[in-house]
PDB file of C-alpha atoms in Angstrom:
ATOM      1  CA  MET A   1     -32.366 -87.256  35.296  1.00 48.00           C
ATOM      2  CA  MET A   2     -31.306 -83.623  35.813  1.00 46.00           C
ATOM      3  CA  LYS A   3     -28.956 -82.884  38.623  1.00 46.00           C
ATOM      4  CA  GLU A   4     -30.237 -80.268  41.040  1.00 46.00           C
ATOM      5  CA  GLN A   5     -28.039 -77.194  41.169  1.00 46.00           C
ATOM      6  CA  LYS A   6     -27.017 -76.255  44.680  1.00 47.00           C
ATOM      7  CA  SER A   7     -26.832 -72.639  45.756  1.00 52.00           C
ATOM      8  CA  TYR A   8     -23.969 -71.872  48.068  1.00 58.00           C
ATOM      9  CA  ILE A   9     -23.008 -68.796  49.970  1.00 67.00           C
ATOM     10  CA  THR A  10     -19.520 -67.479  49.353  1.00 80.00           C
ATOM     11  CA  ARG A  11     -17.594 -65.634  52.039  1.00 85.00           C
ATOM     12  CA  GLN A  12     -17.853 -62.382  50.053  1.00 84.00           C
ATOM     13  CA  ARG A  13     -21.589 -62.788  49.518  1.00 82.00           C
ATOM     14  CA  LEU A  14     -22.049 -63.343  53.234  1.00 89.00           C
ATOM     15  CA  GLN A  15     -20.017 -60.210  53.996  1.00 92.00           C
ATOM     16  CA  VAL A  16     -22.079 -58.070  51.586  1.00 92.00           C
ATOM     17  CA  MET A  17     -25.329 -59.447  53.020  1.00 88.00           C
ATOM     18  CA  GLU A  18     -24.105 -58.864  56.576  1.00 91.00           C
ATOM     19  CA  CYS A  19     -23.096 -55.286  55.743  1.00 94.00           C
ATOM     20  CA  ILE A  20     -26.517 -54.501  54.282  1.00 91.00           C
ATOM     21  CA  ALA A  21     -28.334 -56.216  57.158  1.00 89.00           C
ATOM     22  CA  LEU A  22     -26.387 -54.203  59.739  1.00 90.00           C
ATOM     23  CA  ASN A  23     -27.379 -51.019  57.871  1.00 87.00           C
ATOM     24  CA  ARG A  24     -30.982 -51.993  57.158  1.00 80.00           C
ATOM     25  CA  ASP A  25     -32.267 -48.538  58.075  1.00 73.00           C
ATOM     26  CA  LYS A  26     -30.353 -46.994  55.143  1.00 77.00           C
ATOM     27  CA  HIS A  27     -30.222 -47.236  51.405  1.00 78.00           C
ATOM     28  CA  MET A  28     -26.653 -48.079  50.436  1.00 87.00           C
ATOM     29  CA  THR A  29     -24.891 -47.802  47.114  1.00 89.00           C
ATOM     30  CA  ALA A  30     -22.477 -50.502  45.950  1.00 93.00           C
ATOM     31  CA  ASP A  31     -19.607 -48.084  46.603  1.00 93.00           C
ATOM     32  CA  GLU A  32     -20.789 -47.444  50.167  1.00 93.00           C
ATOM     33  CA  ILE A  33     -20.950 -51.195  50.761  1.00 95.00           C
ATOM     34  CA  ARG A  34     -17.401 -51.592  49.422  1.00 95.00           C
ATOM     35  CA  GLU A  35     -16.155 -48.727  51.621  1.00 95.00           C
ATOM     36  CA  LYS A  36     -17.739 -50.169  54.771  1.00 94.00           C
ATOM     37  CA  LEU A  37     -16.259 -53.583  54.013  1.00 95.00           C
ATOM     38  CA  LYS A  38     -12.862 -52.035  53.256  1.00 94.00           C
ATOM     39  CA  LYS A  39     -12.900 -50.245  56.637  1.00 94.00           C
ATOM     40  CA  ASN A  40     -13.392 -53.686  58.188  1.00 91.00           C
ATOM     41  CA  GLY A  41     -10.412 -55.099  56.295  1.00 91.00           C
ATOM     42  CA  VAL A  42     -12.408 -56.829  53.548  1.00 90.00           C
ATOM     43  CA  GLU A  43     -11.171 -56.211  50.008  1.00 89.00           C
ATOM     44  CA  ILE A  44     -13.879 -56.901  47.443  1.00 91.00           C
ATOM     45  CA  GLY A  45     -14.235 -55.895  43.801  1.00 91.00           C
ATOM     46  CA  LYS A  46     -17.017 -53.624  42.638  1.00 92.00           C
ATOM     47  CA  SER A  47     -18.246 -56.198  40.096  1.00 92.00           C
ATOM     48  CA  THR A  48     -18.414 -58.815  42.867  1.00 91.00           C
ATOM     49  CA  VAL A  49     -20.547 -56.468  44.964  1.00 94.00           C
ATOM     50  CA  TYR A  50     -22.907 -55.868  42.012  1.00 93.00           C
ATOM     51  CA  ARG A  51     -23.175 -59.595  41.182  1.00 92.00           C
ATOM     52  CA  THR A  52     -23.861 -60.349  44.829  1.00 92.00           C
ATOM     53  CA  LEU A  53     -26.537 -57.646  45.035  1.00 93.00           C
ATOM     54  CA  GLU A  54     -28.198 -58.963  41.856  1.00 92.00           C
ATOM     55  CA  LYS A  55     -28.276 -62.490  43.315  1.00 90.00           C
ATOM     56  CA  LEU A  56     -29.681 -61.215  46.608  1.00 89.00           C
ATOM     57  CA  MET A  57     -32.366 -59.284  44.694  1.00 88.00           C
ATOM     58  CA  GLU A  58     -33.346 -62.453  42.810  1.00 89.00           C
ATOM     59  CA  GLU A  59     -33.722 -64.217  46.163  1.00 85.00           C
ATOM     60  CA  GLY A  60     -35.838 -61.397  47.580  1.00 82.00           C
ATOM     61  CA  ARG A  61     -33.251 -60.491  50.237  1.00 84.00           C
ATOM     62  CA  VAL A  62     -32.402 -57.036  48.858  1.00 86.00           C
ATOM     63  CA  ARG A  63     -34.481 -54.311  47.224  1.00 83.00           C
ATOM     64  CA  LYS A  64     -33.044 -51.946  44.627  1.00 83.00           C
ATOM     65  CA  TYR A  65     -34.016 -48.285  44.393  1.00 77.00           C
ATOM     66  CA  ILE A  66     -33.114 -46.189  41.368  1.00 73.00           C
ATOM     67  CA  SER A  67     -32.226 -42.554  42.077  1.00 66.00           C
ATOM     68  CA  ASP A  68     -34.400 -39.763  40.757  1.00 59.00           C
ATOM     69  CA  ASP A  69     -31.878 -38.997  38.034  1.00 62.00           C
ATOM     70  CA  GLY A  70     -31.831 -42.661  36.977  1.00 65.00           C
ATOM     71  CA  LYS A  71     -28.028 -42.725  37.032  1.00 71.00           C
ATOM     72  CA  SER A  72     -27.393 -44.559  40.280  1.00 75.00           C
ATOM     73  CA  ALA A  73     -28.961 -47.197  42.445  1.00 82.00           C
ATOM     74  CA  CYS A  74     -29.046 -47.964  46.107  1.00 83.00           C
ATOM     75  CA  TYR A  75     -29.980 -51.131  47.913  1.00 86.00           C
ATOM     76  CA  GLN A  76     -31.789 -52.105  51.079  1.00 82.00           C
ATOM     77  CA  TYR A  77     -31.856 -55.331  53.043  1.00 85.00           C
ATOM     78  CA  ILE A  78     -35.213 -57.078  53.424  1.00 80.00           C
ATOM     79  CA  ASP A  79     -35.811 -59.074  56.597  1.00 70.00           C
ATOM     80  CA  GLU A  80     -36.326 -62.814  56.243  1.00 64.00           C
ATOM     81  CA  ASP A  81     -39.983 -62.383  57.114  1.00 57.00           C
ATOM     82  CA  GLY A  82     -40.399 -59.933  54.209  1.00 51.00           C
ATOM     83  CA  ASP A  83     -40.862 -57.102  56.659  1.00 53.00           C
ATOM     84  CA  CYS A  84     -40.055 -54.454  54.094  1.00 56.00           C
ATOM     85  CA  VAL A  85     -42.767 -55.016  51.511  1.00 54.00           C
ATOM     86  CA  SER A  86     -46.054 -53.800  52.907  1.00 62.00           C
ATOM     87  CA  HIS A  87     -45.289 -50.243  53.898  1.00 71.00           C
ATOM     88  CA  PHE A  88     -44.040 -46.919  52.627  1.00 80.00           C
ATOM     89  CA  HIS A  89     -40.648 -45.442  53.399  1.00 79.00           C
ATOM     90  CA  LEU A  90     -39.556 -42.017  54.597  1.00 83.00           C
ATOM     91  CA  LYS A  91     -36.069 -40.903  53.581  1.00 81.00           C
ATOM     92  CA  CYS A  92     -34.252 -38.028  55.234  1.00 83.00           C
ATOM     93  CA  THR A  93     -32.526 -35.890  52.631  1.00 83.00           C
ATOM     94  CA  ARG A  94     -30.006 -34.648  55.217  1.00 84.00           C
ATOM     95  CA  CYS A  95     -28.721 -37.783  56.938  1.00 80.00           C
ATOM     96  CA  GLY A  96     -29.981 -40.462  54.538  1.00 73.00           C
ATOM     97  CA  ARG A  97     -31.894 -42.328  57.243  1.00 74.00           C
ATOM     98  CA  LEU A  98     -34.625 -44.628  55.962  1.00 72.00           C
ATOM     99  CA  ILE A  99     -37.726 -44.966  58.119  1.00 78.00           C
ATOM    100  CA  HIS A 100     -40.304 -47.705  57.663  1.00 76.00           C
ATOM    101  CA  LEU A 101     -43.715 -46.071  57.838  1.00 80.00           C
ATOM    102  CA  GLU A 102     -46.361 -48.255  59.425  1.00 76.00           C
ATOM    103  CA  CYS A 103     -49.346 -45.947  59.535  1.00 79.00           C
ATOM    104  CA  ASP A 104     -53.050 -46.644  59.115  1.00 81.00           C
ATOM    105  CA  TYR A 105     -53.583 -43.159  57.701  1.00 86.00           C
ATOM    106  CA  ILE A 106     -51.191 -43.888  54.812  1.00 84.00           C
ATOM    107  CA  LYS A 107     -53.032 -47.164  54.204  1.00 84.00           C
ATOM    108  CA  ASP A 108     -56.252 -45.130  54.016  1.00 88.00           C
ATOM    109  CA  ILE A 109     -54.649 -42.910  51.374  1.00 89.00           C
ATOM    110  CA  GLU A 110     -53.527 -45.965  49.426  1.00 88.00           C
ATOM    111  CA  ARG A 111     -57.068 -47.344  49.587  1.00 91.00           C
ATOM    112  CA  HIS A 112     -58.535 -43.961  48.545  1.00 94.00           C
ATOM    113  CA  VAL A 113     -56.193 -43.736  45.544  1.00 93.00           C
ATOM    114  CA  PHE A 114     -57.377 -47.157  44.389  1.00 94.00           C
ATOM    115  CA  GLU A 115     -61.107 -46.681  45.049  1.00 96.00           C
ATOM    116  CA  HIS A 116     -61.391 -43.154  43.663  1.00 96.00           C
ATOM    117  CA  HIS A 117     -58.675 -43.035  41.039  1.00 96.00           C
ATOM    118  CA  ARG A 118     -58.410 -46.705  40.028  1.00 96.00           C
ATOM    119  CA  PHE A 119     -54.672 -46.603  40.657  1.00 95.00           C
ATOM    120  CA  THR A 120     -52.740 -49.168  42.667  1.00 91.00           C
ATOM    121  CA  VAL A 121     -49.798 -47.710  44.537  1.00 86.00           C
ATOM    122  CA  ASP A 122     -46.692 -49.889  44.568  1.00 80.00           C
ATOM    123  CA  ASN A 123     -45.595 -49.262  48.131  1.00 74.00           C
ATOM    124  CA  THR A 124     -42.424 -51.296  47.616  1.00 69.00           C
ATOM    125  CA  LYS A 125     -41.195 -48.390  45.493  1.00 71.00           C
ATOM    126  CA  THR A 126     -42.845 -45.521  47.309  1.00 78.00           C
ATOM    127  CA  VAL A 127     -40.456 -43.270  49.185  1.00 81.00           C
ATOM    128  CA  LEU A 128     -41.449 -39.937  50.709  1.00 86.00           C
ATOM    129  CA  TYR A 129     -38.519 -37.522  50.995  1.00 87.00           C
ATOM    130  CA  GLY A 130     -38.085 -34.905  53.696  1.00 90.00           C
ATOM    131  CA  ILE A 131     -36.271 -34.113  56.933  1.00 92.00           C
ATOM    132  CA  CYS A 132     -36.358 -36.548  59.856  1.00 88.00           C
ATOM    133  CA  GLY A 133     -37.082 -35.420  63.409  1.00 91.00           C
ATOM    134  CA  ASP A 134     -33.440 -35.691  64.446  1.00 90.00           C
ATOM    135  CA  CYS A 135     -32.217 -33.464  61.596  1.00 90.00           C
ATOM    136  CA  GLY A 136     -35.148 -31.069  61.816  1.00 83.00           C
ATOM    137  CA  HIS A 137     -34.500 -30.254  65.461  1.00 65.00           C
ATOM    138  CA  GLU A 138     -30.883 -29.180  65.061  1.00 55.00           C
TER     139      GLU A 138
END
C-alpha cells in the first residue's frame, strides 16, 4: 500500500503567499516579492521564492504572466474561489495597477470573436495595457 504524501506549508511559503495576496491588484516579479518581504524583516532566497511560486501555480493559487519581451515573468494571486479566471485584465503602464475587468461588453466581444472568427480567447492571459483613471487625471 502506497503512503499518501502530505503537503505542508512552510513559513516561507506562507510569507510569499501572504505577500502576493496582500498585493493582489498588482503583478509582482520574484524580486519585488523578495524586496517587500525584506522590508518586513523576512530574508528569503530568490530560488526559494521561485520554487514557492511554481508550487503555488501548480495548486492554482498564483498565475504567471510572461512579459512582452519574454525575458521576465510576474505573478498574481488568485482568490480561493478562482475569482481571477473568467475576466480580462487592464494594466496601467504608469503605476502598474492591475484592474479586473468585469464587463458584459467585453464578453460580447469574446463571443463575437468565437462566432465570427472561430477563435477562442484565453481571457486568463488577456491583458489590455493603457493608463488608469488615477494616472490619466494627473
